[in-house]
mmCIF file of C-alpha atoms in Angstrom:
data_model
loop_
_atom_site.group_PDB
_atom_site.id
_atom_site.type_symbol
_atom_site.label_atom_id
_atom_site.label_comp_id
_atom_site.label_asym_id
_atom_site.label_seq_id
_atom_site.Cartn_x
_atom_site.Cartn_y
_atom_site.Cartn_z
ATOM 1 C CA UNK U 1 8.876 12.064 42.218
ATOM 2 C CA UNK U 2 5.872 14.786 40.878
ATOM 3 C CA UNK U 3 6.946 14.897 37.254
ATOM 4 C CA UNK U 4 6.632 18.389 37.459
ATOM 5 C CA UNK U 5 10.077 18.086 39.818
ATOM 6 C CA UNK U 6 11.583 16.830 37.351
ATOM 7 C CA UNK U 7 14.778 19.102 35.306
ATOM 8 C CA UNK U 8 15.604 17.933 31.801
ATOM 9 C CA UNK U 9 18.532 19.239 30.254
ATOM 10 C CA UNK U 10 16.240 20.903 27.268
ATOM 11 C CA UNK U 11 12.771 20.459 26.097
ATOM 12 C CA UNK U 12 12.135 20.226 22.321
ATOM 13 C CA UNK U 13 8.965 20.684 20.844
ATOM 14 C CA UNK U 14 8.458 19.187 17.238
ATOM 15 C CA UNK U 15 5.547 19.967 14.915
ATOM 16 C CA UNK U 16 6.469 17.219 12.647
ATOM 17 C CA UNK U 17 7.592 13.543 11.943
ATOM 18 C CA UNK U 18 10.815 14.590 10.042
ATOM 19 C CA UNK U 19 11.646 16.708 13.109
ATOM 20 C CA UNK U 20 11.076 13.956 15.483
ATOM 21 C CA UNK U 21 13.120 11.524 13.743
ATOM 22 C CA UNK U 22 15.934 14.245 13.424
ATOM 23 C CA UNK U 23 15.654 14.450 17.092
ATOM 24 C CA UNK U 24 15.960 10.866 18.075
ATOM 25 C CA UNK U 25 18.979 10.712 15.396
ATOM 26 C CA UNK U 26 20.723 13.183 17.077
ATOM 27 C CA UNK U 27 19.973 11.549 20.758
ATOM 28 C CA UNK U 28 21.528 8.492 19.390
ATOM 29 C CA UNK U 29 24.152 9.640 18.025
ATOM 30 C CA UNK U 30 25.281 11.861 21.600
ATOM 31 C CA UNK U 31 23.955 8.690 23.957
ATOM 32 C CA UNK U 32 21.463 11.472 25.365
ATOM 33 C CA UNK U 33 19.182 10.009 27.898
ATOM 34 C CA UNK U 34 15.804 11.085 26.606
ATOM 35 C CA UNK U 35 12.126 10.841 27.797
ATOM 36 C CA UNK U 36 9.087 11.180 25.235
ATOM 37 C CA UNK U 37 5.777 13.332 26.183
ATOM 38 C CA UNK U 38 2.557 13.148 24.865
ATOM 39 C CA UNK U 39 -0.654 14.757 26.576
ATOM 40 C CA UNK U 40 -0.355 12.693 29.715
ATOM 41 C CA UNK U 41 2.052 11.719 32.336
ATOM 42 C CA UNK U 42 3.397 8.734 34.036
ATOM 43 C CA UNK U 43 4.904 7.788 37.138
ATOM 44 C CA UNK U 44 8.342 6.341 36.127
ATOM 45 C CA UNK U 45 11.138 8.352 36.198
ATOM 46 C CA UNK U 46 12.593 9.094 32.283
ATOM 47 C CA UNK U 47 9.250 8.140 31.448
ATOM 48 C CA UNK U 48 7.443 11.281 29.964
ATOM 49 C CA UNK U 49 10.043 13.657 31.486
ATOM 50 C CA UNK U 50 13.374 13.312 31.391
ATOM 51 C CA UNK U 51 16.096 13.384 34.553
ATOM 52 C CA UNK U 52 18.895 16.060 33.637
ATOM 53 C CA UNK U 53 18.277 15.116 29.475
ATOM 54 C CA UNK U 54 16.139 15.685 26.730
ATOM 55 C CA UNK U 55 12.108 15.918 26.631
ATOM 56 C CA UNK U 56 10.893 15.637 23.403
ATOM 57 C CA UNK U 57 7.370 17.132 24.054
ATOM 58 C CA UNK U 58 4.337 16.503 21.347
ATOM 59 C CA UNK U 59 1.874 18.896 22.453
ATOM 60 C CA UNK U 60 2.410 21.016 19.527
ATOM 61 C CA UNK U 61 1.459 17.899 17.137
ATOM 62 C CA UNK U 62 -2.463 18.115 17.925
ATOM 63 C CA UNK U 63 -3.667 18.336 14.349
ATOM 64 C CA UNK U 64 -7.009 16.468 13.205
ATOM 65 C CA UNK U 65 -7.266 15.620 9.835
ATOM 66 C CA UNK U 66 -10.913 13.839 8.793
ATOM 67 C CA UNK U 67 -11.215 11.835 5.477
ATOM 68 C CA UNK U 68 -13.609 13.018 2.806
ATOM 69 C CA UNK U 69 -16.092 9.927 3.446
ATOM 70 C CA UNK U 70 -15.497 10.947 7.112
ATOM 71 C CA UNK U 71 -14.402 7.401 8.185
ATOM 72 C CA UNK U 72 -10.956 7.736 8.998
ATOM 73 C CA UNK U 73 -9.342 10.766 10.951
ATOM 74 C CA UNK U 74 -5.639 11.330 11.660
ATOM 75 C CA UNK U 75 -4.792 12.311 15.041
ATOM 76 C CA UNK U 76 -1.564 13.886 16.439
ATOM 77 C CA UNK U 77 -0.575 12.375 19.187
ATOM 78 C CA UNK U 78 -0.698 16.029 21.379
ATOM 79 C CA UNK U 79 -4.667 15.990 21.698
ATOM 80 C CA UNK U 80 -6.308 15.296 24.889
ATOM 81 C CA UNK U 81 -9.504 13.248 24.291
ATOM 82 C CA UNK U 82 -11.687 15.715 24.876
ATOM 83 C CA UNK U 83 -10.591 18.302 22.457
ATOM 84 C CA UNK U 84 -10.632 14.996 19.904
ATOM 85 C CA UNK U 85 -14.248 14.561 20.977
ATOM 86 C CA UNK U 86 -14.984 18.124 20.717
ATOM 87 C CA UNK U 87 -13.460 18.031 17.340
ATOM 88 C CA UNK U 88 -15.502 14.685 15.788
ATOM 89 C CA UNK U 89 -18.799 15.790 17.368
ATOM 90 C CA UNK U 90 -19.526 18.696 14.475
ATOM 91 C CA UNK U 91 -19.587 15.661 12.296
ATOM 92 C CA UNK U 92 -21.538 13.552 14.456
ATOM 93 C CA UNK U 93 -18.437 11.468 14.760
ATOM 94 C CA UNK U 94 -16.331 9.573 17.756
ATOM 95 C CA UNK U 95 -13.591 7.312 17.782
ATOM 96 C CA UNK U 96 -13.703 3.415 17.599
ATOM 97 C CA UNK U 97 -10.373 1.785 17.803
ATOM 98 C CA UNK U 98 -7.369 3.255 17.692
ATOM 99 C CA UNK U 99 -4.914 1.818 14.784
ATOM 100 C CA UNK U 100 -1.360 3.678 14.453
ATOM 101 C CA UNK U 101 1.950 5.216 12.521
ATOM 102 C CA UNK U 102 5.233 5.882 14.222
ATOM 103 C CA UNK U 103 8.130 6.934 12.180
ATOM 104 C CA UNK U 104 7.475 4.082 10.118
ATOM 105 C CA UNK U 105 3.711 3.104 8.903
ATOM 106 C CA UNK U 106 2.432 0.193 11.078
ATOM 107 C CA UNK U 107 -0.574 -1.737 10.446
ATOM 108 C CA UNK U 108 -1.874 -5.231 11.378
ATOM 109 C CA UNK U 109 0.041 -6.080 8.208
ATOM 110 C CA UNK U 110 2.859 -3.260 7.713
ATOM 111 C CA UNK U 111 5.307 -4.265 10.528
ATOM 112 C CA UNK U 112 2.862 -6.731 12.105
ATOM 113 C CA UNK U 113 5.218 -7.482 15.620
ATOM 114 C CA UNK U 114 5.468 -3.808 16.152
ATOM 115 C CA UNK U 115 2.035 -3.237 15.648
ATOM 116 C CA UNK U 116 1.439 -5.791 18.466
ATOM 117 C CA UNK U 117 3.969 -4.308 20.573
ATOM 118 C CA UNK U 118 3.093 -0.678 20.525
ATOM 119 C CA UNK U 119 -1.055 -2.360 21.277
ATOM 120 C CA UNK U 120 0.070 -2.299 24.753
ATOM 121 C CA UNK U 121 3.683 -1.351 24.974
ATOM 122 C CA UNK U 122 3.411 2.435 26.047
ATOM 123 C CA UNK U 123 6.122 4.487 24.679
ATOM 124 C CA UNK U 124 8.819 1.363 24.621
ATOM 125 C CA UNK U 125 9.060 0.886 20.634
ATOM 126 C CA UNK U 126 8.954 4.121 19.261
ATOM 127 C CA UNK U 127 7.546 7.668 18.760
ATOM 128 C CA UNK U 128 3.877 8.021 17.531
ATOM 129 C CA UNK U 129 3.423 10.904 15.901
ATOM 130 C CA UNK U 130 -0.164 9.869 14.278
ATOM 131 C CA UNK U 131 -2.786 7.767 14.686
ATOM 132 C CA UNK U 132 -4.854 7.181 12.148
ATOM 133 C CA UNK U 133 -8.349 6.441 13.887
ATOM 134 C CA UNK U 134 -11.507 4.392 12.521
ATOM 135 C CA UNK U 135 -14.498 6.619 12.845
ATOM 136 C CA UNK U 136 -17.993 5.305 13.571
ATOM 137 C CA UNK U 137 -21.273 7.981 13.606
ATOM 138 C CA UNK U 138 -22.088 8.937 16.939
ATOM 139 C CA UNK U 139 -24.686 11.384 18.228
ATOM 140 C CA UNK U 140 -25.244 12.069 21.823
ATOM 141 C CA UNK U 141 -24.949 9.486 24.512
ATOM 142 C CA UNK U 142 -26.667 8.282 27.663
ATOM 143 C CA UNK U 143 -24.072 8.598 30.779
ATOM 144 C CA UNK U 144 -22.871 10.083 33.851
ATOM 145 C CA UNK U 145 -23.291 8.513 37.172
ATOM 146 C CA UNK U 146 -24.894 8.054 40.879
ATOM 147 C CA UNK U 147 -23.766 8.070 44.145
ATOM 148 C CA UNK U 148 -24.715 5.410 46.910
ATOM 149 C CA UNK U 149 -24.297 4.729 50.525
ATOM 150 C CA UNK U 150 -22.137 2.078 51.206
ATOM 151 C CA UNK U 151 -25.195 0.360 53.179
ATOM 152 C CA UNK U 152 -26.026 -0.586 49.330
ATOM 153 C CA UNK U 153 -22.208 -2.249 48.458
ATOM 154 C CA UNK U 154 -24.167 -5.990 48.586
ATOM 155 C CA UNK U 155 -26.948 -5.158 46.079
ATOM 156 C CA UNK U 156 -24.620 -3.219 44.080
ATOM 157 C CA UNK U 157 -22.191 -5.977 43.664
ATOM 158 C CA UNK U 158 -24.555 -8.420 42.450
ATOM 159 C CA UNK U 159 -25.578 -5.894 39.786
ATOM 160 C CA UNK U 160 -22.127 -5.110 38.979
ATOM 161 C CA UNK U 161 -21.637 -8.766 38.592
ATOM 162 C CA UNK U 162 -24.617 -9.657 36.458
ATOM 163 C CA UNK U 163 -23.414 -6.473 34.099
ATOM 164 C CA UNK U 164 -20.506 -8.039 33.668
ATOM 165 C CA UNK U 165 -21.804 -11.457 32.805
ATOM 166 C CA UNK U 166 -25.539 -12.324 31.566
ATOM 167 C CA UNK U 167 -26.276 -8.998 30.844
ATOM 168 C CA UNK U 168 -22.869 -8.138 29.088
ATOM 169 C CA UNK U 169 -24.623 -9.709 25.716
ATOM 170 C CA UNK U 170 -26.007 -5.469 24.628
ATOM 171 C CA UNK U 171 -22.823 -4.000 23.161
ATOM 172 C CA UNK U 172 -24.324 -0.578 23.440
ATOM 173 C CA UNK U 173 -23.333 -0.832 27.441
ATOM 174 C CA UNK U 174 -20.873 -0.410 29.568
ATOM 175 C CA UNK U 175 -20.164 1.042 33.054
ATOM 176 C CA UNK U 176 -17.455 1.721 35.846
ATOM 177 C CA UNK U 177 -17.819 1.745 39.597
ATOM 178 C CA UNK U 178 -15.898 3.632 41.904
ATOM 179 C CA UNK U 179 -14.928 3.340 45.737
ATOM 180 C CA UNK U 180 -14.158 6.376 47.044
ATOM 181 C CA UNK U 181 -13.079 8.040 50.377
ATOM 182 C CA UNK U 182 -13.933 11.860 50.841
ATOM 183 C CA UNK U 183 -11.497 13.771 53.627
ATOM 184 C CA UNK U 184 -13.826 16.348 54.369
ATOM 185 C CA UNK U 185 -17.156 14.567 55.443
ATOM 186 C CA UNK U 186 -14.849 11.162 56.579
ATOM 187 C CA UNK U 187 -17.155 9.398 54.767
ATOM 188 C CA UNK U 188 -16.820 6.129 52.083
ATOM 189 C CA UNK U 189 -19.145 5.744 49.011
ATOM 190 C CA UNK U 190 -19.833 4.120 45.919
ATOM 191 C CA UNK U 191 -20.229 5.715 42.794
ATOM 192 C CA UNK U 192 -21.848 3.406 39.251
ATOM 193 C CA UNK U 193 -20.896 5.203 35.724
ATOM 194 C CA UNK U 194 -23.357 4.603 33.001
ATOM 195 C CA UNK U 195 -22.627 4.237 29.449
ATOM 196 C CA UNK U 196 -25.290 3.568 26.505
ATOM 197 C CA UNK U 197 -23.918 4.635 23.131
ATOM 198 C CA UNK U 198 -27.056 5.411 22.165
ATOM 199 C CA UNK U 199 -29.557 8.425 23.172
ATOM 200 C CA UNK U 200 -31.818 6.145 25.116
ATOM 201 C CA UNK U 201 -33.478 7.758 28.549
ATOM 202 C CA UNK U 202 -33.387 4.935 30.914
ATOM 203 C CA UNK U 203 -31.750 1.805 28.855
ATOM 204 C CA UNK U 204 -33.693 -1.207 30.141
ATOM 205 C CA UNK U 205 -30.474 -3.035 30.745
ATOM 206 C CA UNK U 206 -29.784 -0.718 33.851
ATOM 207 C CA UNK U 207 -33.479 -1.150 35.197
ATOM 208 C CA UNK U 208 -32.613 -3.750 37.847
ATOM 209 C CA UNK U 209 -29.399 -1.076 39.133
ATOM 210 C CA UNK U 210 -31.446 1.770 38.802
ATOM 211 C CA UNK U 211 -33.923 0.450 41.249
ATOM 212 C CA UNK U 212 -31.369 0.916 43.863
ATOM 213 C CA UNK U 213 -31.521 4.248 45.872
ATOM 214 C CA UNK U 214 -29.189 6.625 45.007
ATOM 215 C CA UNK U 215 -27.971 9.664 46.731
ATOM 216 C CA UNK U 216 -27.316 12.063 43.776
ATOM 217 C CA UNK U 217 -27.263 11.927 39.823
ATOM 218 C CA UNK U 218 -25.877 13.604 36.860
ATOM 219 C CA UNK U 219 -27.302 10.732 34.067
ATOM 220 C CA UNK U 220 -28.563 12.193 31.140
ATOM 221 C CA UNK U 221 -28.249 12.107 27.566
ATOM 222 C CA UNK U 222 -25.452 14.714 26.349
ATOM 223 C CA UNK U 223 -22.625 14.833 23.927
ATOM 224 C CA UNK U 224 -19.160 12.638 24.716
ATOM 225 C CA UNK U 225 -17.372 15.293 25.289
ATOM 226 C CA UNK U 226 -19.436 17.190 28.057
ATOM 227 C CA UNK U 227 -19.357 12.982 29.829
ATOM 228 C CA UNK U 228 -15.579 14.102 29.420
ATOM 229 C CA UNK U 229 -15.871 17.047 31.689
ATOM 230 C CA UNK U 230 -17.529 14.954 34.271
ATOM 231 C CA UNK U 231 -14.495 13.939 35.947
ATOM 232 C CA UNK U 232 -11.965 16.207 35.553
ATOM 233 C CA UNK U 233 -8.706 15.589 37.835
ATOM 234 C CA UNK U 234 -7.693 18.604 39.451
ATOM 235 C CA UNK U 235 -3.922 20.043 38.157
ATOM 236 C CA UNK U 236 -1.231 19.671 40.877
ATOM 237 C CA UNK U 237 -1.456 16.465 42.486
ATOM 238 C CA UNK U 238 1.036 13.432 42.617
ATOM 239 C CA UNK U 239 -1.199 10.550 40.953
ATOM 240 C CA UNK U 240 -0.028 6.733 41.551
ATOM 241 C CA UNK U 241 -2.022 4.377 39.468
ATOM 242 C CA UNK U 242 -2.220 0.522 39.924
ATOM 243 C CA UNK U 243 -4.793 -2.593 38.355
ATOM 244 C CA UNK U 244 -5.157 -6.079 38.269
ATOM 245 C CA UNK U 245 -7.253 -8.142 36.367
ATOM 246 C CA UNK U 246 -9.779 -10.836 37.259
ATOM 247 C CA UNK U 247 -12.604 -13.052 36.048
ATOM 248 C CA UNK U 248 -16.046 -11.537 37.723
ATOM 249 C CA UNK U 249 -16.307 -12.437 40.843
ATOM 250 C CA UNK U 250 -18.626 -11.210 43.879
ATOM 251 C CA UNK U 251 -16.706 -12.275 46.221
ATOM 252 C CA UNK U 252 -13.613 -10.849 45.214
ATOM 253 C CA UNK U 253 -15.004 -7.923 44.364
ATOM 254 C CA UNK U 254 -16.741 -7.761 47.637
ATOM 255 C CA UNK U 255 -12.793 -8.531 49.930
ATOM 256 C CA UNK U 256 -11.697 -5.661 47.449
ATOM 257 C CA UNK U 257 -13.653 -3.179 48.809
ATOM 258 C CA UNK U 258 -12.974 -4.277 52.443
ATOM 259 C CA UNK U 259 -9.358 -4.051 51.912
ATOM 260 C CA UNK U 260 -9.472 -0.867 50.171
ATOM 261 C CA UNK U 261 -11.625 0.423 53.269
ATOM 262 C CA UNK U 262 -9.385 -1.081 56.127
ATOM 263 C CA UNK U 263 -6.124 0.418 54.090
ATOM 264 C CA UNK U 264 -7.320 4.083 53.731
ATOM 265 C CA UNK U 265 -8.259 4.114 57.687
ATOM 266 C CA UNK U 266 -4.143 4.021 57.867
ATOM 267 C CA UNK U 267 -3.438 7.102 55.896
ATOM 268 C CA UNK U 268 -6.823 9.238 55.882
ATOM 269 C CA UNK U 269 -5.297 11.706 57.275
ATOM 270 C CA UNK U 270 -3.094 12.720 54.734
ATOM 271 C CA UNK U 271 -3.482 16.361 53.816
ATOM 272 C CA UNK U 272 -5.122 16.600 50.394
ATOM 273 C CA UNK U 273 -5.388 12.827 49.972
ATOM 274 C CA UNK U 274 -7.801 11.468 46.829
ATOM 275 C CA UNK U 275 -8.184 8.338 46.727
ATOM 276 C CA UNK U 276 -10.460 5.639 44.875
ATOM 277 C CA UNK U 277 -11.029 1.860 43.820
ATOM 278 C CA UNK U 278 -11.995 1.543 40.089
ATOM 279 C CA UNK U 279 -13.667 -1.673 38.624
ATOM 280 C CA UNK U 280 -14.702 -1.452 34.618
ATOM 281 C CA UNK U 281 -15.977 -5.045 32.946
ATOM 282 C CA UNK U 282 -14.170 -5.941 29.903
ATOM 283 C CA UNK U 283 -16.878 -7.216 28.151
ATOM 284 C CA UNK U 284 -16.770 -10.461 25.325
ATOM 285 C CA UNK U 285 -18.007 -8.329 22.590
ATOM 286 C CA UNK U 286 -15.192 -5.621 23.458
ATOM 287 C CA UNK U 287 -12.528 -8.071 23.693
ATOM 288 C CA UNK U 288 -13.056 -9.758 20.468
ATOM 289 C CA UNK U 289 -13.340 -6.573 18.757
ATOM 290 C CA UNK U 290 -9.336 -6.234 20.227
ATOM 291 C CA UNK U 291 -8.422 -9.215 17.504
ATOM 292 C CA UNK U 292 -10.255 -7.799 14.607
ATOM 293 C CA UNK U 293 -7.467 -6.210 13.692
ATOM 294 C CA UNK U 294 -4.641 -7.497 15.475
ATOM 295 C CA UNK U 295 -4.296 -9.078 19.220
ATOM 296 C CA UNK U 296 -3.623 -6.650 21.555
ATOM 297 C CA UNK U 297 -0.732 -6.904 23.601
ATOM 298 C CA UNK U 298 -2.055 -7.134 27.326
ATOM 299 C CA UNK U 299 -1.432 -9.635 30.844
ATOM 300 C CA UNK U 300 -3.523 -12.372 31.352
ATOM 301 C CA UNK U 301 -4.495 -13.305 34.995
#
């Protein structure tokens, strides 16, 4: 169902801790089926709205609050990453990892198992109504992305793959690609985001990707939150998001795409369909930085 079909009973709207805690009391003590809304949405039903009971809706808790030695922010959990960027970027500031307080204040040594749980656990083990955010100084970034015919899927895929792997050592990079199918000119193609978290024209570790020919570009060195506005989902649509995991792998990668292709000739002409296949390395350095303070709580395929 589009969550937007979705009738709760009532919709509360809290501005603070004590008043979400009050709220949950008072759900538990009626057995009141509940759902719990941050900026986002999901696809489960009861998940982020609730079916005939209560939302409790955070919006309203979007505060910032930046330390004095500007290297800690609190962040309600209302705020859309953008408006957080927005926010950080007067201070030449962006966030790094993303620790935590629910009703209770967790840590990676306050409550140590729900820590770990709520690393992963989506809105199972409680209400977050701030997280308390490491800050790192960041200026302006290089990113955006190209375009490619899908002539270039082989060349791309090796570069994808040696991104991932031999290349994966400069933990200023990172990058996305994206399979896509466009309705209106029934036509497939390949899209590579760029990330270097550092105002660098050209980073030398893309030189062997950018050599491929591209069809159109918006790289360019620019402030995190203007990236953000890059790819903007329209409002109004029913989303359905899926993911696996796997070790890098050309040809994997490579039956992806062909399955993705040969599945979307099925239903391409669905009015208004959007559809695209998303691969993003998880780099070493990134996932060691997970356990510096605390594992995270993910699969492992």
């Amino acid at each position: 169902m589009k969550q937007q079909e979705v009738l709760p009973a009532c919709r509360v709207e809290p501005t603070t801790a004590s008043q979400v805690s009050r709220i949950v009391e008072i759900t538990v003590d009626n057995w009141c089926r509940f759902a719990i809304k941050g900026s986002g949405h999901m696809t489960n039903l009861d998940a982020s709205n609730s079916v005939g009971g209560i939302t409790i809706d955070l919006h309203l808790m979007d505060h910032i609050e930046i330390s004095e030695d500007r290297t800690k922010a609190n962040l309600g959990p209302g705020h859309i990453l953008r408006d957080a960027y927005l926010a950080l970027e007067k201070y030449n500031l962006t966030m790094l990892v993303l620790p935590n307080a629910t009703i209770v204040n967790v840590s990676e040594t306050a409550h140590p198992d729900l820590y770990f749980a709520l690393r992963g656990g989506s809105n199972n083990f409680g209400i977050t109504t701030n997280f308390r955010s490491r800050l790192v100084p960041q200026g302006q970034k290089w990113g955006g992305s190209r375009t490619y015919n899908i002539k270039y899927t082989d060349q791309l895929v090796d570069q994808f793959y040696q991104l991932a792997t031999s290349l994966a050592v400069d933990k200023y990079m990172s990058f996305w690609s994206r399979n896509s199918y466009d309705a209106a000119s029934d036509r497939f193609s390949i899209s590579v985001s760029q990330t270097y978290y550092e105002p660098v024209v050209e980073p030398p570790v893309f030189a062997e990707l950018n050599k491929i020919p591209y069809e159109t570009s918006i790289l360019r060195v620019d402030w995190m939150s203007n990236h953000s506005f890059d790819s903007v989902s329209p409002h109004g649509l029913r989303r359905v998001y899926g993911s696996i995991t796997f070790r890098p792998f050309r040809v994997l990668h490579k039956q992806l795409i062909t399955i993705y292709s040969e599945e979307i000739e099925g239903v391409k002409t669905t009015p208004g369909l959007s559809s695209s296949l998303v691969v993003q390395a998880l780099h070493k350095n990134a996932i060691d930085a997970m356990k510096v303070r605390g594992e995270r709580s993910r699969r492992r395929v």
